[in-house]
Tab-separated table of C-alpha atoms and ligand atoms in Angstrom:
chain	number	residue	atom	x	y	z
A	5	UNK	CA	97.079	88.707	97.777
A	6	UNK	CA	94.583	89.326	100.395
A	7	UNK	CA	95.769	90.409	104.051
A	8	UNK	CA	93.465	89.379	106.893
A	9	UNK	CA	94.282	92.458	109.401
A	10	UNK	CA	92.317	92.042	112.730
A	11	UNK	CA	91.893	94.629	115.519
A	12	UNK	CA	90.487	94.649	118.423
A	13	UNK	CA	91.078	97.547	120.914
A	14	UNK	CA	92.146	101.038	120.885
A	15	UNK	CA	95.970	100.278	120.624
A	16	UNK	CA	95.817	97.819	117.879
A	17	UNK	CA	93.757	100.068	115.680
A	18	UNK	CA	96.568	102.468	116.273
A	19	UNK	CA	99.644	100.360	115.871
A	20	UNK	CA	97.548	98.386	112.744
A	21	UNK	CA	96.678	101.295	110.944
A	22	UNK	CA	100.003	102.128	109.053
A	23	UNK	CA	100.236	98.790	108.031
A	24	UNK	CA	96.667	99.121	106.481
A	25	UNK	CA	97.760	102.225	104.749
A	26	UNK	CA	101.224	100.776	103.966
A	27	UNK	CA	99.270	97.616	102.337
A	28	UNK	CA	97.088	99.808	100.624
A	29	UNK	CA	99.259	101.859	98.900
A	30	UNK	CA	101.295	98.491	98.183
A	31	UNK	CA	99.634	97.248	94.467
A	32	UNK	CA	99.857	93.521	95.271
A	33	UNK	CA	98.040	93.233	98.737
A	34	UNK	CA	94.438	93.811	99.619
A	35	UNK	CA	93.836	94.211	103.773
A	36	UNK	CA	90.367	92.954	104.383
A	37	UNK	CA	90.098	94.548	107.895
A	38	UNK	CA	88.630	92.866	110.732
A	39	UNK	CA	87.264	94.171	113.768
A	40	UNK	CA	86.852	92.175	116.611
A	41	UNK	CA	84.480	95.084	118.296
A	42	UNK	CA	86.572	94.141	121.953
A	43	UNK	CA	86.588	97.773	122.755
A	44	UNK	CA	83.985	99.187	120.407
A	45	UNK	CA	83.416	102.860	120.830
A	46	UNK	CA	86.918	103.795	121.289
A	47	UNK	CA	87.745	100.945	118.454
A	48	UNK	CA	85.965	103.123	115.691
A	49	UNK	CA	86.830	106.422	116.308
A	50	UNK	CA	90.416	105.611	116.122
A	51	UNK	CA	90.012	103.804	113.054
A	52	UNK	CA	88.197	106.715	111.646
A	53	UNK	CA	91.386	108.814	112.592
A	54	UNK	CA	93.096	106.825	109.942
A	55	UNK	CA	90.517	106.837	107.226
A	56	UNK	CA	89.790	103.258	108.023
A	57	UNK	CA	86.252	101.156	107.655
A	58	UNK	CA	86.617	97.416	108.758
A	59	UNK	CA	85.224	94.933	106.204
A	60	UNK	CA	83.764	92.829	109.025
A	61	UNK	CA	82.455	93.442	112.514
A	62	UNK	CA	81.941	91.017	114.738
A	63	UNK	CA	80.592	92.134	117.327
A	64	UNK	CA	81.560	90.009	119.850
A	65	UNK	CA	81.484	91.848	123.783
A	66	UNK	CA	78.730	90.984	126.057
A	67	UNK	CA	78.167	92.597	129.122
A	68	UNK	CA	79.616	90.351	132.078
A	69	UNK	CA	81.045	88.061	130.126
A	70	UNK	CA	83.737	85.294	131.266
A	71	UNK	CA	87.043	85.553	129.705
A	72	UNK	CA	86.705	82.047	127.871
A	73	UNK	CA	83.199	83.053	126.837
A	74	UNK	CA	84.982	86.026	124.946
A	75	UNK	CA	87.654	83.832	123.806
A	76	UNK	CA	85.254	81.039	122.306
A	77	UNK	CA	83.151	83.540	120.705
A	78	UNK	CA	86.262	85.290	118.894
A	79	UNK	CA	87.591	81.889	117.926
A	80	UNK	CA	84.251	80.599	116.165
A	81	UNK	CA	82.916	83.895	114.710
A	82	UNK	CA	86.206	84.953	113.064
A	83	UNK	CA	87.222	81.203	111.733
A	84	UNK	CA	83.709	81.036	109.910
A	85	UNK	CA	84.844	85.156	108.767
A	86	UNK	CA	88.393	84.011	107.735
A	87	UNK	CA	86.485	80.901	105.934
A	88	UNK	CA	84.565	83.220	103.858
A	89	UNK	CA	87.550	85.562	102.806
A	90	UNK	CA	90.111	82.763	102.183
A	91	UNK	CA	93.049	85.007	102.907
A	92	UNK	CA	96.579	84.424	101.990
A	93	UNK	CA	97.855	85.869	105.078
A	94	UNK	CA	96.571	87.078	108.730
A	95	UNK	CA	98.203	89.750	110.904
A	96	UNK	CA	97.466	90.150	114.405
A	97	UNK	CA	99.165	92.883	116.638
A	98	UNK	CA	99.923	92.857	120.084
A	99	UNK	CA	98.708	90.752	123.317
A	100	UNK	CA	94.780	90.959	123.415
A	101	UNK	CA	92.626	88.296	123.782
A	102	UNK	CA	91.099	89.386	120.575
A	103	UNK	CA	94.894	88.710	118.785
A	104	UNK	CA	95.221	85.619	120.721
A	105	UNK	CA	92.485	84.133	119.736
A	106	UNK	CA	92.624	85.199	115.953
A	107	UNK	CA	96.019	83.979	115.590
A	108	UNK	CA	94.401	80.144	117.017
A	109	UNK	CA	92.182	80.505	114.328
A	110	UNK	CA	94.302	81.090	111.363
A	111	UNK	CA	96.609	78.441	112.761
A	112	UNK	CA	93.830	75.950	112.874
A	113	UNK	CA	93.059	76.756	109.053
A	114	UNK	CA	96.694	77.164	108.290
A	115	UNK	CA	96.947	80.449	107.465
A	116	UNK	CA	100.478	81.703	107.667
A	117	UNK	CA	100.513	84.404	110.640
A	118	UNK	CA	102.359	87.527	110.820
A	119	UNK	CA	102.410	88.977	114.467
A	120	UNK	CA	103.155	92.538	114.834
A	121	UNK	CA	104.757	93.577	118.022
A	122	UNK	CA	106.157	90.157	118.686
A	123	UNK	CA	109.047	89.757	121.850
A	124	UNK	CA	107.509	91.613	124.406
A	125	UNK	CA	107.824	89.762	127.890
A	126	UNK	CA	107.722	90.931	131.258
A	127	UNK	CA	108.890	86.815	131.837
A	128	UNK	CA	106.156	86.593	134.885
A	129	UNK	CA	103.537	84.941	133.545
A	130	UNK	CA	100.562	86.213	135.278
A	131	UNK	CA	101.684	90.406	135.163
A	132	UNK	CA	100.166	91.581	132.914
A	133	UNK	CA	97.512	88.977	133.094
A	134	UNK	CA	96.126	87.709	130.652
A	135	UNK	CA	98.164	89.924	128.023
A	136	UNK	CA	101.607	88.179	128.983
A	137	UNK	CA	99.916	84.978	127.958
A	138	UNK	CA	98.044	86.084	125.258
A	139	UNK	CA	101.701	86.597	123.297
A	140	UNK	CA	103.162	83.659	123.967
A	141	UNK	CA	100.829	81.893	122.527
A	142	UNK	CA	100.827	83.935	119.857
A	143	UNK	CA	104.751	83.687	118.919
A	144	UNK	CA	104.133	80.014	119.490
A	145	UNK	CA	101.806	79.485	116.439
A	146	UNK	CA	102.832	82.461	114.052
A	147	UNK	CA	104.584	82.452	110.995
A	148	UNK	CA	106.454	85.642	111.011
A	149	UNK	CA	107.436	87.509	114.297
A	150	UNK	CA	107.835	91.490	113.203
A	151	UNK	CA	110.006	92.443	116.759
A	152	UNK	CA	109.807	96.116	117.577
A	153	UNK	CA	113.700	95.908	118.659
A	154	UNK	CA	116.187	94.053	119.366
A	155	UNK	CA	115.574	93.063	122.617
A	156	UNK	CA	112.776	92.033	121.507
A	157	UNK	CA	114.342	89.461	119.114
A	158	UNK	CA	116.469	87.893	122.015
A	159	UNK	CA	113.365	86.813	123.701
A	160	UNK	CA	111.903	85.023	120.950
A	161	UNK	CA	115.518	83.302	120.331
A	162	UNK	CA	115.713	82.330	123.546
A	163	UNK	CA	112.013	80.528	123.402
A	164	UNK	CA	113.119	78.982	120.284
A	165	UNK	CA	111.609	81.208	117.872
A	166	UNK	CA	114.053	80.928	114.994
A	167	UNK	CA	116.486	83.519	113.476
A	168	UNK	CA	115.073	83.563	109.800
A	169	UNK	CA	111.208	84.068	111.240
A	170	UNK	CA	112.078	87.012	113.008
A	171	UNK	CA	112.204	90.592	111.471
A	172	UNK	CA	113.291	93.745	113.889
A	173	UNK	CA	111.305	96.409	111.947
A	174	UNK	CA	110.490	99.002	114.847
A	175	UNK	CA	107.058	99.654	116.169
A	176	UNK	CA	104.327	100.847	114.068
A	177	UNK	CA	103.123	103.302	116.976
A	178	UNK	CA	106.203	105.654	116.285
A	179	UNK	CA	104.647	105.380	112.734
A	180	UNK	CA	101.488	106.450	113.674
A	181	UNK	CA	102.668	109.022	116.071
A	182	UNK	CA	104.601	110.811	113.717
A	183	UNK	CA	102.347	110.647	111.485
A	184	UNK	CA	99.275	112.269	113.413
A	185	UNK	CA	101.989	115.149	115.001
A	186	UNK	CA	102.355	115.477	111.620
A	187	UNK	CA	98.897	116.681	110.979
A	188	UNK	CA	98.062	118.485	114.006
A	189	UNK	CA	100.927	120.987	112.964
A	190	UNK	CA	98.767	121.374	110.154
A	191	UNK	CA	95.686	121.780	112.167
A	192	UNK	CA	95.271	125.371	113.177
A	193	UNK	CA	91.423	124.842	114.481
A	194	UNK	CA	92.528	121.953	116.811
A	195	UNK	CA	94.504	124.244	119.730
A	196	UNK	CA	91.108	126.430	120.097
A	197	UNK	CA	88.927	123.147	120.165
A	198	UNK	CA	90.776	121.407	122.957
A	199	UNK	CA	91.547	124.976	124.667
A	200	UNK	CA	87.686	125.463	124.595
A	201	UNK	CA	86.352	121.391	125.687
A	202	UNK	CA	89.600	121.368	128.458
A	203	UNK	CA	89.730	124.836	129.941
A	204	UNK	CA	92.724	123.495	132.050
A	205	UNK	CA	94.297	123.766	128.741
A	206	UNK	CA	93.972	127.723	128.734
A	207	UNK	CA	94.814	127.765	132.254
A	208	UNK	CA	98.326	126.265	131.334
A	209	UNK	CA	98.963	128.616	128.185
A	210	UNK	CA	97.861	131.727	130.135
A	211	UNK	CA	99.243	131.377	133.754
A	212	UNK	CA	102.154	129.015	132.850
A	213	UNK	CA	101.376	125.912	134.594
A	214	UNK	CA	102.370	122.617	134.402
A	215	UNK	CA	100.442	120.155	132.414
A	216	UNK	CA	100.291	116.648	133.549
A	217	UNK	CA	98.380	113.983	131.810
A	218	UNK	CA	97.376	110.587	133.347
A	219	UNK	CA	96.273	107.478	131.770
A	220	UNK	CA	95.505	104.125	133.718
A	221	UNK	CA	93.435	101.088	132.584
A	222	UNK	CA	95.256	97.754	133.895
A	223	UNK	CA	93.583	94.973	135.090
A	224	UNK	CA	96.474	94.471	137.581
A	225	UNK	CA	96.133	97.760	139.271
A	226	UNK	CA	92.247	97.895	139.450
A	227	UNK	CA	91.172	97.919	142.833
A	228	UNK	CA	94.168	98.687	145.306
A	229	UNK	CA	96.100	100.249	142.531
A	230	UNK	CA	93.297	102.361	141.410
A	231	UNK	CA	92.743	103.475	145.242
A	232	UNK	CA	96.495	104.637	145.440
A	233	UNK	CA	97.279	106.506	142.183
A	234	UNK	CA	94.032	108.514	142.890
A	235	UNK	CA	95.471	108.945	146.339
A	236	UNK	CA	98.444	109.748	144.764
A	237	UNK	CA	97.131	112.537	142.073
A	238	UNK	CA	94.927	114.211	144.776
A	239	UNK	CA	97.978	115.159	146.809
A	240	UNK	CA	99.658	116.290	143.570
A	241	UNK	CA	96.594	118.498	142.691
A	242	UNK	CA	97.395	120.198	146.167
A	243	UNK	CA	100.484	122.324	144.288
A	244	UNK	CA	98.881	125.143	142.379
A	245	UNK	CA	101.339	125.408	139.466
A	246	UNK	CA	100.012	121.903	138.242
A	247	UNK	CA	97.028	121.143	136.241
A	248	UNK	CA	96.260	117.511	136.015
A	249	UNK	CA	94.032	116.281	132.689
A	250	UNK	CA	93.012	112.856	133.542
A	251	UNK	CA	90.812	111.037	129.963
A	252	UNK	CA	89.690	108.101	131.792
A	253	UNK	CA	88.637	104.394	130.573
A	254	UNK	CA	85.472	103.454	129.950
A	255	UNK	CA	85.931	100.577	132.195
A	256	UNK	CA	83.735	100.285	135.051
A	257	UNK	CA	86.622	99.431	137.115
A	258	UNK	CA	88.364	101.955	136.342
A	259	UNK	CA	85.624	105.320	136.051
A	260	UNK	CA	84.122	104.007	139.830
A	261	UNK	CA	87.458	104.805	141.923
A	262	UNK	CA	88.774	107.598	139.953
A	263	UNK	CA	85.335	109.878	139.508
A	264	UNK	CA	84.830	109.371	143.634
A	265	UNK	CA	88.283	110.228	144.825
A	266	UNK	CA	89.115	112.686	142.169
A	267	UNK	CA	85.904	114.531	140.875
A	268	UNK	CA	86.378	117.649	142.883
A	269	UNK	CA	89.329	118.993	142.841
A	270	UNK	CA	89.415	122.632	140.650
A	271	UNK	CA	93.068	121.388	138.926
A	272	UNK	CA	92.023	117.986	138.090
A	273	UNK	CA	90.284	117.467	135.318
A	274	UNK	CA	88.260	113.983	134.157
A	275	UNK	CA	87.386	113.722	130.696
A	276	UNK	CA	86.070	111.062	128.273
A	277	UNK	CA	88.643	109.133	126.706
A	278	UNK	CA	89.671	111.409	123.887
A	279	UNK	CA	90.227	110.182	119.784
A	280	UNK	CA	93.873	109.985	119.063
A	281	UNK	CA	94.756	113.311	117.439
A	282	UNK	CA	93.820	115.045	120.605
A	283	UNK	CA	95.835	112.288	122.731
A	284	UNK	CA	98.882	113.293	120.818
A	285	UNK	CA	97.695	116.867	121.135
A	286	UNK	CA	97.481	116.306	125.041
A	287	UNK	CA	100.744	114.790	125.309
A	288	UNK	CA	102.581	117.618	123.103
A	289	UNK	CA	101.044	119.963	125.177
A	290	UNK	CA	102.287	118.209	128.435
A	291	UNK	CA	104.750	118.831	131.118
A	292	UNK	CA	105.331	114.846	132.559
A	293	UNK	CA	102.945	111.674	131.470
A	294	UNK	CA	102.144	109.260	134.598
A	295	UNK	CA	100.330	106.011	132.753
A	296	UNK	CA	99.948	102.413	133.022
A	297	UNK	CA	99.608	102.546	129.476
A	298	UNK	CA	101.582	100.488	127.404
A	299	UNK	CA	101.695	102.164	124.190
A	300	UNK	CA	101.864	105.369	125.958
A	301	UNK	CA	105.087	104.361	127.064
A	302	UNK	CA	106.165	104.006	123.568
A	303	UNK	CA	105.192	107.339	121.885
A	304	UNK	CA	106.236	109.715	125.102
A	305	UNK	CA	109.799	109.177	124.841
A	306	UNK	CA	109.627	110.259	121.090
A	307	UNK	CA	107.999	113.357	121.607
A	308	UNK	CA	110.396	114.015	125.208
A	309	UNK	CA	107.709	113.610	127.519
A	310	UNK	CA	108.901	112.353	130.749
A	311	UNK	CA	106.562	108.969	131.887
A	312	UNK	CA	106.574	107.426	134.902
A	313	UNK	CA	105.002	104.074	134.889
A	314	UNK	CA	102.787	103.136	137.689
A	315	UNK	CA	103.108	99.316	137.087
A	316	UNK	CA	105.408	97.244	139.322
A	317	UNK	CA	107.108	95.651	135.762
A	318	UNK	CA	107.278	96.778	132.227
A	319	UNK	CA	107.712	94.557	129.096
A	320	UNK	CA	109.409	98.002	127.775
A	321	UNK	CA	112.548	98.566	129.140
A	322	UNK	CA	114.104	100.018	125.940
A	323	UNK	CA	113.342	103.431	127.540
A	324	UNK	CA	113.743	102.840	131.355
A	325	UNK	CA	117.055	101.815	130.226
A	326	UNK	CA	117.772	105.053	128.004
A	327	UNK	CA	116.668	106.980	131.524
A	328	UNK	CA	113.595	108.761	130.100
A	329	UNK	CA	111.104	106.587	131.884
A	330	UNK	CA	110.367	105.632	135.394
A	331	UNK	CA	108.975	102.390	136.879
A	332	UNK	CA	107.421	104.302	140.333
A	333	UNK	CA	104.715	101.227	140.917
A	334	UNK	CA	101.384	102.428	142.571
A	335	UNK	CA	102.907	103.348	146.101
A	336	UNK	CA	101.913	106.925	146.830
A	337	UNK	CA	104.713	108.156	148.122
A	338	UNK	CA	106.939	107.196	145.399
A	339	UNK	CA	104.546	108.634	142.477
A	340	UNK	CA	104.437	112.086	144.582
A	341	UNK	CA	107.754	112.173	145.218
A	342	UNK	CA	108.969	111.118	141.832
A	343	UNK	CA	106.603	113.783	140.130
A	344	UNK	CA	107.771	116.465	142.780
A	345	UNK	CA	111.183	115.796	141.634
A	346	UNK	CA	110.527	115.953	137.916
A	347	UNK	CA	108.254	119.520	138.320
A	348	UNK	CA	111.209	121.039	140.974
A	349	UNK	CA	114.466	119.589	139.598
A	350	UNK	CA	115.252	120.847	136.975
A	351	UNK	CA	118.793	118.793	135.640
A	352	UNK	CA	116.411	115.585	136.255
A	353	UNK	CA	113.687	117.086	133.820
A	354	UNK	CA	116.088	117.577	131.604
A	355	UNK	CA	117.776	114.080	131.458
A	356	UNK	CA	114.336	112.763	131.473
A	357	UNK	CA	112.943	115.170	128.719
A	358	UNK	CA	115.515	113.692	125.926
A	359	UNK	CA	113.670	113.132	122.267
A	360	UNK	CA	114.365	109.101	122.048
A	361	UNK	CA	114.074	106.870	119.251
A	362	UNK	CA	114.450	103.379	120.668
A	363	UNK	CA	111.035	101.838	119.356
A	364	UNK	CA	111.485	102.770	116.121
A	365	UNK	CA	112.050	105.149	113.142
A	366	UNK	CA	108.300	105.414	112.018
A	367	UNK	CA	108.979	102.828	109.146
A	368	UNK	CA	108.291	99.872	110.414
A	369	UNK	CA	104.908	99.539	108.463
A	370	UNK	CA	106.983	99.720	105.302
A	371	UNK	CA	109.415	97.047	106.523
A	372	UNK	CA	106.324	94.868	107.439
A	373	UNK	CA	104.862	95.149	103.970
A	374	UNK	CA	108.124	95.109	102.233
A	375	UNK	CA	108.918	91.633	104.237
A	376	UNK	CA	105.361	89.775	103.745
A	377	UNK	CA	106.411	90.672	100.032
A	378	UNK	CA	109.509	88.999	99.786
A	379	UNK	CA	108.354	86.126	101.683
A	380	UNK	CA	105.205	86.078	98.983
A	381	UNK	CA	107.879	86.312	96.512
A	382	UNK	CA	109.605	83.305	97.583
B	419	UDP	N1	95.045	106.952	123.659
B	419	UDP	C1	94.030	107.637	122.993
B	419	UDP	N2	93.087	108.298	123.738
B	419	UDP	C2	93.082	108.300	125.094
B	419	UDP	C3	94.109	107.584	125.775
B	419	UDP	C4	95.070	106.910	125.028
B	419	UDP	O1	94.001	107.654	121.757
B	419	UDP	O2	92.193	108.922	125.702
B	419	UDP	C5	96.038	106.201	122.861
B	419	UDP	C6	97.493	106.367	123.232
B	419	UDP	O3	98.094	107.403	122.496
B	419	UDP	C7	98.113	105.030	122.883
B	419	UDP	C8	96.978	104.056	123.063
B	419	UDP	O4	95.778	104.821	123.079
B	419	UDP	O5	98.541	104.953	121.542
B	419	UDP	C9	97.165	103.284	124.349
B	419	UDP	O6	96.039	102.597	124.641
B	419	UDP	P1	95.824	101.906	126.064
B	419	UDP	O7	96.547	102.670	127.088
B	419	UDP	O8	94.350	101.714	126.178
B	419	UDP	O9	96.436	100.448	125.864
B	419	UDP	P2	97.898	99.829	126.006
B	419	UDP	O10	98.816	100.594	125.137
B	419	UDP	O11	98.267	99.850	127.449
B	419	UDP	O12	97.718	98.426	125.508
C-alpha cells in the first residue's frame, strides 16, 4: 500500500519523519514522500537529518506571493502529483497552508486522509492566522484524526469529529526528539563543533553562565511583537551571567527587526537557523527557552527546559497546565521580569525545570502505522 506523506516546512519534516521511518520499516506500506518546498532550505536539511529524500518536489514558493496564489499552486501541482502516484492513503501533519491544501486535494480525489497532529485549537479563529484555519479545515475533510492527547480529542468531539475516527497516539515530535538526543549522546565531535561555530557556547561551559535560547517566527507577532521581544532580550543581555543564542528565521520579517536592535550586543548572539541535531543540542545545553515556536513548546518540557511563550494564546496548554511553561505575551516587562525570576529564583526554576511527558511517549509513529494498518485490514 502506498502512503502519500507530504511536508512542507521545517516542523512537519520533523514531526513526519518517524512516521516515514516507522512506514518504512513496516513491510506492507511504501511512503512516497512529498515535498511541498514551502520552506525550502530549512525543509531539506532537516529531512536529511532523518535520512530522508522526497520522491517529488514541487517547488512551489515565489517570492511575494499572495497567500491564495500559494494555496492554488499547492492544490493543482500536488493533485496532478497524487494523480500520477495513485496512493492508497495521504498523510498530512499539522496546520500549514501546504497541509491544508494537500488534504483539499486528496479529498477532491477521494483519497482517505490521515491528519497527524489533529485537535489543536486556540478556538479564535484568526490567532494564529492562517494556521488556526488551516486545521479546521483539515479535520473537516480527513479520514483519520491521529490527536496528540486527549485534550486534543475533546475538541474534535465537540466539532463533531466522531469517536471511532479519532486515535490519541501522542506527538511524533517527542519521537523525533528522543530519538536525535539519542544520537547526539553518541556524538562526541558535535560539543567541539557547536563550542567552536557559537563561542557563547564556551563562554557558558567555562565561566558558568546561563544559556538562554530564543526562537520567534509568528506572523502574529511580526512587527510590534518583533519590536518588543528584541526590546525585551536587549535589557536581558544587560546581566552578565546570561548568554543569549538567538538562530533566527529566514523570514524577512523576522531577520530586519531582530539583526537592527540586537546585532551588537557582546552576549547576544544571532545565528543562522541551525539543522535539528544542533537545535536539540542548543536546547540540552540551555538554561530557560523563550519561543513563539510551537513545536518548541512541545520538546522543552521533555528535556526540563523551562519555556516561556511570547504569544498572547497557545493551542498547547498540556504544559502551561502541568506549570512548566509560561504564556508571558510580547510585553517587555513581563518577558524580563518572568526570565529574571526564572535565572534568580531558584524554587521557581525548579518547579519549572520538571522532565514532562504530556505530548507523548515517543511512540506515536508506531501507533500511527499500527492504526492505518488495521484500518487497511478492515
Ligand atoms: N528548530 C530547528 N532549528 C532551528 C529552530 C528550530 O531545527 O534553528 C526546530 C525545533 O526543534 C522544532 C521546530 O524546528 O522542532 C519548530 O519549528 P518552528 O518554530 O519553525 O515552527 P512551529 O513549531 O512554530 O510550527
Amino acid at each position: 500500500y502506498t502512503v502519500f506523506c507530504v511536508v512542507g516546512t521545517r516542523p512537519e519534516a520533523i514531526k513526519m519523519a518517524p512516521v516515514i521511518q516507522a512506514l518504512q520499516e513496516s513491510g506492507c506500506f511504501k511512503p512516497v514522500v512529498c515535498s511541498t518546498g514551502q520552506h525550502r532550505e530549512m525543509l531539506y536539511s532537516t529531512l536529511e537529518m532523518f535520512d530522508i529524500v522526497p520522491d517529488i518536489d514541487l517547488q512551489v514558493m515565489l517570492p511575494n506571493q499572495r497567500l491564495s496564489d500559494l494555496t492554488a499552486r499547492i492544490l493543482t501541482r500536488i493533485d496532478d502529483a497524487m494523480g500520477s502516484v495513485n496512493p492508497d492513503y495521504v498523510l498530512v501533519q499539522g496546520d500549514t497552508t501546504s497541509t491544508m491544501a494537500a488534504a483539499i486535494a486528496a479529498f477532491y480525489r477521494k483519497i482517505p486522509v490521515g491528519h497527524i497532529e489533529a485537535g489543536l485549537r486556540t478556538r479564535n479563529l484568526h490567532a494564529p492566522f492562517p494556521e488556526e484555519a488551516n486545521r479546521r479545515i483539515v479535520s473537516v475533510v480527513a479520514d483519520y484524526h491521529f490527536a496528540p492527547t486527549q485534550a486534543a480529542r475533546i475538541n474534535l468531539l465537540s466539532e463533531g469529529v466522531t469517536d471511532d475516527r479519532i486515535f490519541v497516539t501522542g506527538n511524533t515530535v517527542v519521537d523525533a526528539l528522543l530519538w536525535m538526543a539519542e544520537r547526539i549522546k553518541k556524538d562526541s565531535v558535535l560539543a567541539r563543533q557547536m563550542e567552536a561555530a557559537i563561542p557563547a557556547l564556551k563562554r557558558c561551559r567555562e565561566e558558568g553562565r546561563k544559556l538562554i535560547l530564543v526562537t520567534g517566527h509568528r506572523r502574529e507577532n511580526f512587527g510590534e511583537g518583533f519590536a518588543n521581544i528584541c526590546k525585551a532580550i536587549s535589557q536581558i543581555a544587560e546581566r552578565k551571567d546570561v548568554e543569549i543564542v538567538y538562530p533566527v528565521h529566514l523570514n524577512p520579517n523576522v531577520r530586519g527587526p531582530v539583526y537592527q536592535m540586537l546585532g551588537n550586543y557582546p552576549n547576544i548572539s544571532l545565528i543562522d537557523p541551525v539543522d535539528y541535531r544542533w537545535f536539540v543540542g542548543l536546547m540540552l545545553r540551555s538554561y530557560l527557552i523563550l519561543t513563539d515556536s510551537g513545536g518548541v513548546q512541545e520538546e522543552a518540557p521533555v528535556l526540563g527546559k523551562p519555556v516561556l511563550v511570547m504569544r498572547q494564546v497557545t493551542e498547547r496548554e498540556e504544559a502551561v497546565k502541568e506549570g512548566v511553561v509560561k504564556l508571558v505575551g510580547t510585553d517587555v516587562r513581563r518577558i524580563v521580569t518572568e526570565t529574571t525570576r526564572l535565572l534568580d529564583d531558584k524554587a521557581f526554576y525548579a518547579q519549572m525545570s520538571r522532565s514532562v511527558l504530556c505530548y507523548g511517549d515517543g511512540y506515536a509513529a508506531q501507533r500511527i502505522v499500527g492504526i492505518l494498518s488495521s484500518v487497511n485490514d478492515k
